[in-house]
Amino acid sequence: MTTSPRKAVTAPHLAEMKNRGEKIAMITAYDATFAAIVDAAGVDVILVGDSVATTVQGEPNTIPVTMEEMEYHVRLVRRATPKALVVGDLPFGSYQVGASQAVSNSVRLIKAGAQAVKLEGGLTVADSVRAIADADIPVMGHIGLTPQSVHRMGGHKVQGRREGYEAGGRQRLLEDAHAVEQAGAFAVVLEGIPAHLAAEITAKLSIPTIGIGAGAQCDGQVLVLHDVLGLSTRELSFTKKFADVRSLSTDACRAYVAEVREGTWPDDAHSFE
Ligand code: KIV
């Protein structure tokens, strides 16, 4: 039996998935090799996340990664020609100045191959979300624990646990969610918030919510690839190691080193006459 080729996922497609009650699977990737692997696995969305700073570049947080570096990683992911929707993350400093900066840097990510962009923040970035959407660029919001706000939050802390309208308060998160929807975002990431609050936001919004550390009631889920594969050394309660690729990789390299030392690599089968 032949299976029909997978259709390319588009931003409007995700809204249809929410309406049909189908869960959306999103994962990060930063290069062509892994983009091809996650695409073959059937993910709906590949996020070229600014988490590249911690997963690939060895930085302690996402603050240092630059626009040029994000453009580069978006380009690598697009070279895999995935069917999944490719979303490029706007890094810290690429939209904080205002809406026109947000639009011009979104254009750069789209020209590099992204089919949509993502930025962090709610009420405070609503004008930028609107300006990006008005430029015909699908834009994804990201509220709750926003890693680019690490210095304001005083660490990577769960948000929405206390009442209030100040940043991080429960009512403020509801306002943030409403603001990005009204500004024209086609979806919103909910990160590091209590499951009951994520469920309430998901029920109130017409656009899909994609959770990470936000419980099972979101319309979709996102994880960082290096956590899924067990490549990262960080232990976070809200992620899951679906495989231990780090141990497999170390074992494979250890076996190679042993064969080189023993002189059994390369054998005749891997040598030229
Ligand atoms: O950069 C990233 O990986 C992200 C996800 C955690 C949502 O923004």
Tab-separated table of C-alpha atoms and ligand atoms in Angstrom:
chain	number	residue	atom	x	y	z
A	1	MET	CA	0.000	0.000	0.000
A	2	THR	CA	1.386	3.427	-0.901
A	3	THR	CA	0.833	6.346	1.462
A	4	SER	CA	-0.025	9.738	-0.041
A	5	PRO	CA	2.760	12.306	0.337
A	6	ARG	CA	2.405	14.606	3.324
A	7	LYS	CA	0.977	18.038	2.511
A	8	ALA	CA	2.994	21.095	3.478
A	9	VAL	CA	1.763	22.580	6.753
A	10	THR	CA	0.735	26.245	6.620
A	11	ALA	CA	-0.172	28.764	9.312
A	12	PRO	CA	-3.944	28.573	8.497
A	13	HIS	CA	-3.653	24.774	8.719
A	14	LEU	CA	-2.919	25.075	12.462
A	15	ALA	CA	-6.195	26.955	13.040
A	16	GLU	CA	-8.023	24.156	11.223
A	17	MET	CA	-6.302	21.614	13.490
A	18	LYS	CA	-7.552	23.485	16.576
A	19	ASN	CA	-11.089	23.543	15.153
A	20	ARG	CA	-10.934	19.796	14.501
A	21	GLY	CA	-9.526	19.136	17.986
A	22	GLU	CA	-6.307	17.697	16.502
A	23	LYS	CA	-3.202	18.206	18.649
A	24	ILE	CA	-0.306	20.158	17.115
A	25	ALA	CA	3.240	18.764	17.515
A	26	MET	CA	6.053	21.348	17.394
A	27	ILE	CA	9.743	20.761	18.083
A	28	THR	CA	12.914	22.774	17.661
A	29	ALA	CA	15.643	22.088	15.083
A	30	TYR	CA	18.653	24.143	14.123
A	31	ASP	CA	20.220	22.382	11.122
A	32	ALA	CA	19.342	20.413	7.979
A	33	THR	CA	20.152	16.957	9.403
A	34	PHE	CA	17.831	17.217	12.379
A	35	ALA	CA	15.194	19.181	10.441
A	36	ALA	CA	14.947	16.214	8.047
A	37	ILE	CA	14.707	13.773	10.997
A	38	VAL	CA	11.948	15.653	12.850
A	39	ASP	CA	10.081	16.262	9.584
A	40	ALA	CA	10.156	12.559	8.730
A	41	ALA	CA	8.761	11.916	12.226
A	42	GLY	CA	5.696	13.948	11.239
A	43	VAL	CA	5.952	17.126	13.326
A	44	ASP	CA	3.628	19.921	12.229
A	45	VAL	CA	5.915	22.814	13.102
A	46	ILE	CA	9.704	23.166	13.290
A	47	LEU	CA	10.762	26.040	15.499
A	48	VAL	CA	14.211	27.408	14.769
A	49	GLY	CA	14.328	28.585	18.353
A	50	ASP	CA	16.640	31.052	20.010
A	51	SER	CA	17.274	28.067	22.325
A	52	VAL	CA	20.034	27.418	19.754
A	53	ALA	CA	22.038	29.660	22.098
A	54	THR	CA	21.920	27.086	24.910
A	55	THR	CA	21.635	23.837	22.927
A	56	VAL	CA	24.221	24.484	20.198
A	57	GLN	CA	26.252	27.528	21.181
A	58	GLY	CA	26.842	26.565	24.839
A	59	GLU	CA	25.504	29.859	26.214
A	60	PRO	CA	23.897	29.970	29.685
A	61	ASN	CA	20.678	31.557	28.322
A	62	THR	CA	19.100	32.752	25.054
A	63	ILE	CA	20.161	36.408	25.330
A	64	PRO	CA	23.414	36.358	23.271
A	65	VAL	CA	22.190	34.824	19.975
A	66	THR	CA	22.143	37.364	17.116
A	67	MET	CA	19.932	38.030	14.079
A	68	GLU	CA	22.735	36.895	11.742
A	69	GLU	CA	22.999	33.596	13.613
A	70	MET	CA	19.228	33.064	13.553
A	71	GLU	CA	19.165	33.755	9.800
A	72	TYR	CA	21.937	31.179	9.354
A	73	HIS	CA	20.088	28.468	11.309
A	74	VAL	CA	16.782	29.192	9.527
A	75	ARG	CA	18.620	28.768	6.213
A	76	LEU	CA	20.056	25.396	7.320
A	77	VAL	CA	16.645	24.107	8.405
A	78	ARG	CA	14.989	25.178	5.137
A	79	ARG	CA	17.638	23.308	3.160
A	80	ALA	CA	16.020	20.096	4.446
A	81	THR	CA	12.860	21.239	2.554
A	82	PRO	CA	10.570	20.093	5.351
A	83	LYS	CA	6.805	19.726	4.983
A	84	ALA	CA	6.458	21.092	8.500
A	85	LEU	CA	5.905	24.823	8.926
A	86	VAL	CA	9.238	26.520	9.689
A	87	VAL	CA	8.988	29.237	12.344
A	88	GLY	CA	11.986	31.511	12.945
A	89	ASP	CA	12.492	32.964	16.418
A	90	LEU	CA	13.197	36.688	16.697
A	91	PRO	CA	16.184	36.883	19.080
A	92	PHE	CA	16.582	39.289	21.994
A	93	GLY	CA	17.356	42.787	20.701
A	94	SER	CA	15.761	42.233	17.298
A	95	TYR	CA	12.308	43.686	18.168
A	96	GLN	CA	12.604	45.420	21.559
A	97	VAL	CA	13.189	48.830	19.914
A	98	GLY	CA	9.740	48.881	18.331
A	99	ALA	CA	7.368	47.788	15.588
A	100	SER	CA	9.434	48.899	12.592
A	101	GLN	CA	12.513	47.037	13.897
A	102	ALA	CA	10.288	43.981	14.500
A	103	VAL	CA	8.991	44.088	10.908
A	104	SER	CA	12.402	44.565	9.285
A	105	ASN	CA	13.926	41.683	11.258
A	106	SER	CA	10.896	39.469	10.543
A	107	VAL	CA	11.439	40.182	6.839
A	108	ARG	CA	15.063	39.020	7.241
A	109	LEU	CA	13.974	35.697	8.772
A	110	ILE	CA	11.360	35.188	6.038
A	111	LYS	CA	13.965	35.909	3.350
A	112	ALA	CA	16.236	33.320	5.043
A	113	GLY	CA	13.463	30.741	4.607
A	114	ALA	CA	11.152	30.972	7.632
A	115	GLN	CA	7.428	30.775	6.874
A	116	ALA	CA	6.450	32.503	10.115
A	117	VAL	CA	8.177	34.239	13.014
A	118	LYS	CA	7.818	34.108	16.790
A	119	LEU	CA	8.437	36.773	19.401
A	120	GLU	CA	8.132	36.852	23.173
A	121	GLY	CA	5.769	39.072	25.143
A	122	GLY	CA	2.106	40.010	25.398
A	123	LEU	CA	0.613	43.485	25.844
A	124	THR	CA	4.008	45.169	25.496
A	125	VAL	CA	4.676	43.711	22.026
A	126	ALA	CA	1.093	43.834	20.693
A	127	ASP	CA	1.919	46.761	18.367
A	128	SER	CA	4.828	44.799	16.906
A	129	VAL	CA	2.695	41.672	16.485
A	130	ARG	CA	0.136	43.783	14.576
A	131	ALA	CA	2.799	45.422	12.402
A	132	ILE	CA	4.329	42.034	11.509
A	133	ALA	CA	0.897	40.560	10.722
A	134	ASP	CA	0.086	43.661	8.617
A	135	ALA	CA	3.258	42.946	6.624
A	136	ASP	CA	1.636	39.582	5.708
A	137	ILE	CA	4.055	37.624	7.875
A	138	PRO	CA	2.405	34.950	10.034
A	139	VAL	CA	3.420	35.685	13.615
A	140	MET	CA	3.348	33.442	16.670
A	141	GLY	CA	3.194	34.894	20.189
A	142	HIS	CA	4.976	33.524	23.262
A	143	ILE	CA	3.797	34.372	26.785
A	144	GLY	CA	4.336	33.166	30.351
A	145	LEU	CA	7.897	32.152	31.140
A	146	THR	CA	9.621	34.100	28.381
A	147	PRO	CA	13.332	33.154	28.511
A	148	GLN	CA	14.448	36.480	26.992
A	149	SER	CA	13.046	38.163	30.155
A	150	VAL	CA	15.324	36.073	32.387
A	151	HIS	CA	16.826	39.151	34.049
A	152	ARG	CA	13.446	40.740	34.832
A	153	MET	CA	12.007	37.446	36.116
A	154	GLY	CA	15.118	36.771	38.231
A	155	GLY	CA	15.565	33.343	36.623
A	156	HIS	CA	13.509	30.893	34.575
A	157	LYS	CA	10.484	30.887	36.880
A	158	VAL	CA	6.939	29.581	36.440
A	159	GLN	CA	4.592	32.537	35.781
A	160	GLY	CA	0.902	33.101	36.592
A	161	ARG	CA	0.954	31.533	40.064
A	162	ARG	CA	0.047	34.771	41.817
A	163	GLU	CA	-2.949	37.003	41.232
A	164	GLY	CA	-2.485	40.399	39.619
A	165	TYR	CA	-2.060	42.527	36.548
A	166	GLU	CA	1.698	43.070	36.875
A	167	ALA	CA	4.045	41.087	34.634
A	168	GLY	CA	3.816	37.428	35.649
A	169	GLY	CA	0.438	37.778	37.405
A	170	ARG	CA	-2.514	35.533	36.497
A	171	GLN	CA	-4.806	38.316	35.206
A	172	ARG	CA	-1.926	39.856	33.263
A	173	LEU	CA	-1.306	36.562	31.479
A	174	LEU	CA	-4.967	36.427	30.443
A	175	GLU	CA	-4.593	39.979	29.095
A	176	ASP	CA	-1.331	39.081	27.340
A	177	ALA	CA	-3.003	36.118	25.620
A	178	HIS	CA	-5.947	38.269	24.518
A	179	ALA	CA	-3.598	41.047	23.299
A	180	VAL	CA	-1.530	38.812	21.004
A	181	GLU	CA	-4.677	37.216	19.576
A	182	GLN	CA	-6.284	40.618	18.922
A	183	ALA	CA	-3.033	41.879	17.357
A	184	GLY	CA	-3.196	39.136	14.725
A	185	ALA	CA	-0.994	36.280	15.982
A	186	PHE	CA	-1.927	32.954	14.357
A	187	ALA	CA	-0.859	30.902	17.408
A	188	VAL	CA	0.710	31.460	20.813
A	189	VAL	CA	3.245	29.513	22.879
A	190	LEU	CA	2.328	29.204	26.559
A	191	GLU	CA	5.500	28.470	28.520
A	192	GLY	CA	5.915	27.675	32.211
A	193	ILE	CA	2.433	28.411	33.519
A	194	PRO	CA	0.065	26.334	35.703
A	195	ALA	CA	-1.922	23.756	33.720
A	196	HIS	CA	-5.315	25.131	34.842
A	197	LEU	CA	-4.404	28.646	33.620
A	198	ALA	CA	-3.163	27.281	30.275
A	199	ALA	CA	-6.459	25.368	29.953
A	200	GLU	CA	-8.427	28.574	30.652
A	201	ILE	CA	-6.436	30.547	28.061
A	202	THR	CA	-6.819	27.721	25.518
A	203	ALA	CA	-10.598	27.703	25.993
A	204	LYS	CA	-10.819	31.509	25.657
A	205	LEU	CA	-8.671	31.934	22.529
A	206	SER	CA	-9.726	31.128	18.983
A	207	ILE	CA	-6.067	30.747	17.911
A	208	PRO	CA	-4.122	27.576	18.837
A	209	THR	CA	-2.085	27.507	22.042
A	210	ILE	CA	1.139	25.491	22.056
A	211	GLY	CA	2.364	24.547	25.508
A	212	ILE	CA	5.717	23.812	27.092
A	213	GLY	CA	5.493	23.294	30.829
A	214	ALA	CA	1.834	24.303	30.545
A	215	GLY	CA	-0.067	21.016	30.949
A	216	ALA	CA	-1.962	18.790	28.553
A	217	GLN	CA	-4.945	21.006	27.728
A	218	CYS	CA	-3.108	23.238	25.223
A	219	ASP	CA	-3.940	22.762	21.536
A	220	GLY	CA	-0.400	21.581	20.897
A	221	GLN	CA	2.941	20.952	22.552
A	222	VAL	CA	6.504	22.068	21.877
A	223	LEU	CA	9.776	20.693	23.249
A	224	VAL	CA	13.415	21.475	22.654
A	225	LEU	CA	14.927	18.772	20.414
A	226	HIS	CA	18.042	18.325	22.568
A	227	ASP	CA	15.834	17.550	25.598
A	228	VAL	CA	13.690	15.061	23.626
A	229	LEU	CA	16.800	13.229	22.398
A	230	GLY	CA	18.562	13.322	25.759
A	231	LEU	CA	21.408	15.321	24.213
A	232	SER	CA	21.243	18.111	26.756
A	233	THR	CA	22.552	17.653	30.277
A	234	ARG	CA	19.872	19.844	31.856
A	235	GLU	CA	17.218	18.122	33.976
A	236	LEU	CA	13.921	20.026	33.782
A	237	SER	CA	10.731	18.666	35.335
A	238	PHE	CA	8.595	19.724	32.349
A	239	THR	CA	10.645	18.087	29.598
A	240	LYS	CA	11.071	14.396	28.779
A	241	LYS	CA	14.020	12.443	27.464
A	242	PHE	CA	12.370	10.219	24.814
A	243	ALA	CA	15.773	8.660	23.991
A	244	ASP	CA	19.308	8.749	25.371
A	245	VAL	CA	21.176	9.829	22.245
A	246	ARG	CA	23.949	11.371	24.350
A	247	SER	CA	24.889	7.953	25.822
A	248	LEU	CA	24.525	6.271	22.413
A	249	SER	CA	26.813	8.882	20.857
A	250	THR	CA	29.427	8.581	23.591
A	251	ASP	CA	29.359	4.769	23.304
A	252	ALA	CA	29.759	4.931	19.507
A	253	CYS	CA	32.695	7.348	19.761
A	254	ARG	CA	34.262	5.265	22.556
A	255	ALA	CA	34.054	2.155	20.330
A	256	TYR	CA	35.711	4.084	17.484
A	257	VAL	CA	38.546	5.293	19.750
A	258	ALA	CA	39.092	1.720	21.017
A	259	GLU	CA	39.318	0.289	17.451
A	260	VAL	CA	41.776	3.012	16.405
A	261	ARG	CA	43.967	2.304	19.420
A	262	GLU	CA	43.796	-1.485	18.816
A	263	GLY	CA	44.619	-1.016	15.116
A	264	THR	CA	41.440	-2.865	14.059
A	265	TRP	CA	40.053	0.233	12.314
A	266	PRO	CA	40.029	0.425	9.343
A	267	ASP	CA	39.723	-3.250	8.426
A	268	ASP	CA	40.202	-4.618	4.886
A	269	ALA	CA	36.509	-4.145	4.029
A	270	HIS	CA	36.888	-0.395	4.571
A	271	SER	CA	40.248	0.011	2.810
A	272	PHE	CA	41.152	0.481	-0.875
A	273	GLU	CA	43.222	-2.083	-2.826
B	1	KIV	O1	13.599	28.840	21.535
B	1	KIV	C1	12.849	27.921	21.896
B	1	KIV	O2	13.231	26.737	21.889
B	1	KIV	C2	11.506	28.266	22.326
B	1	KIV	C3	10.630	27.159	22.812
B	1	KIV	C4	11.017	26.748	24.188
B	1	KIV	C5	9.195	27.517	22.751
B	1	KIV	O3	11.141	29.398	22.287
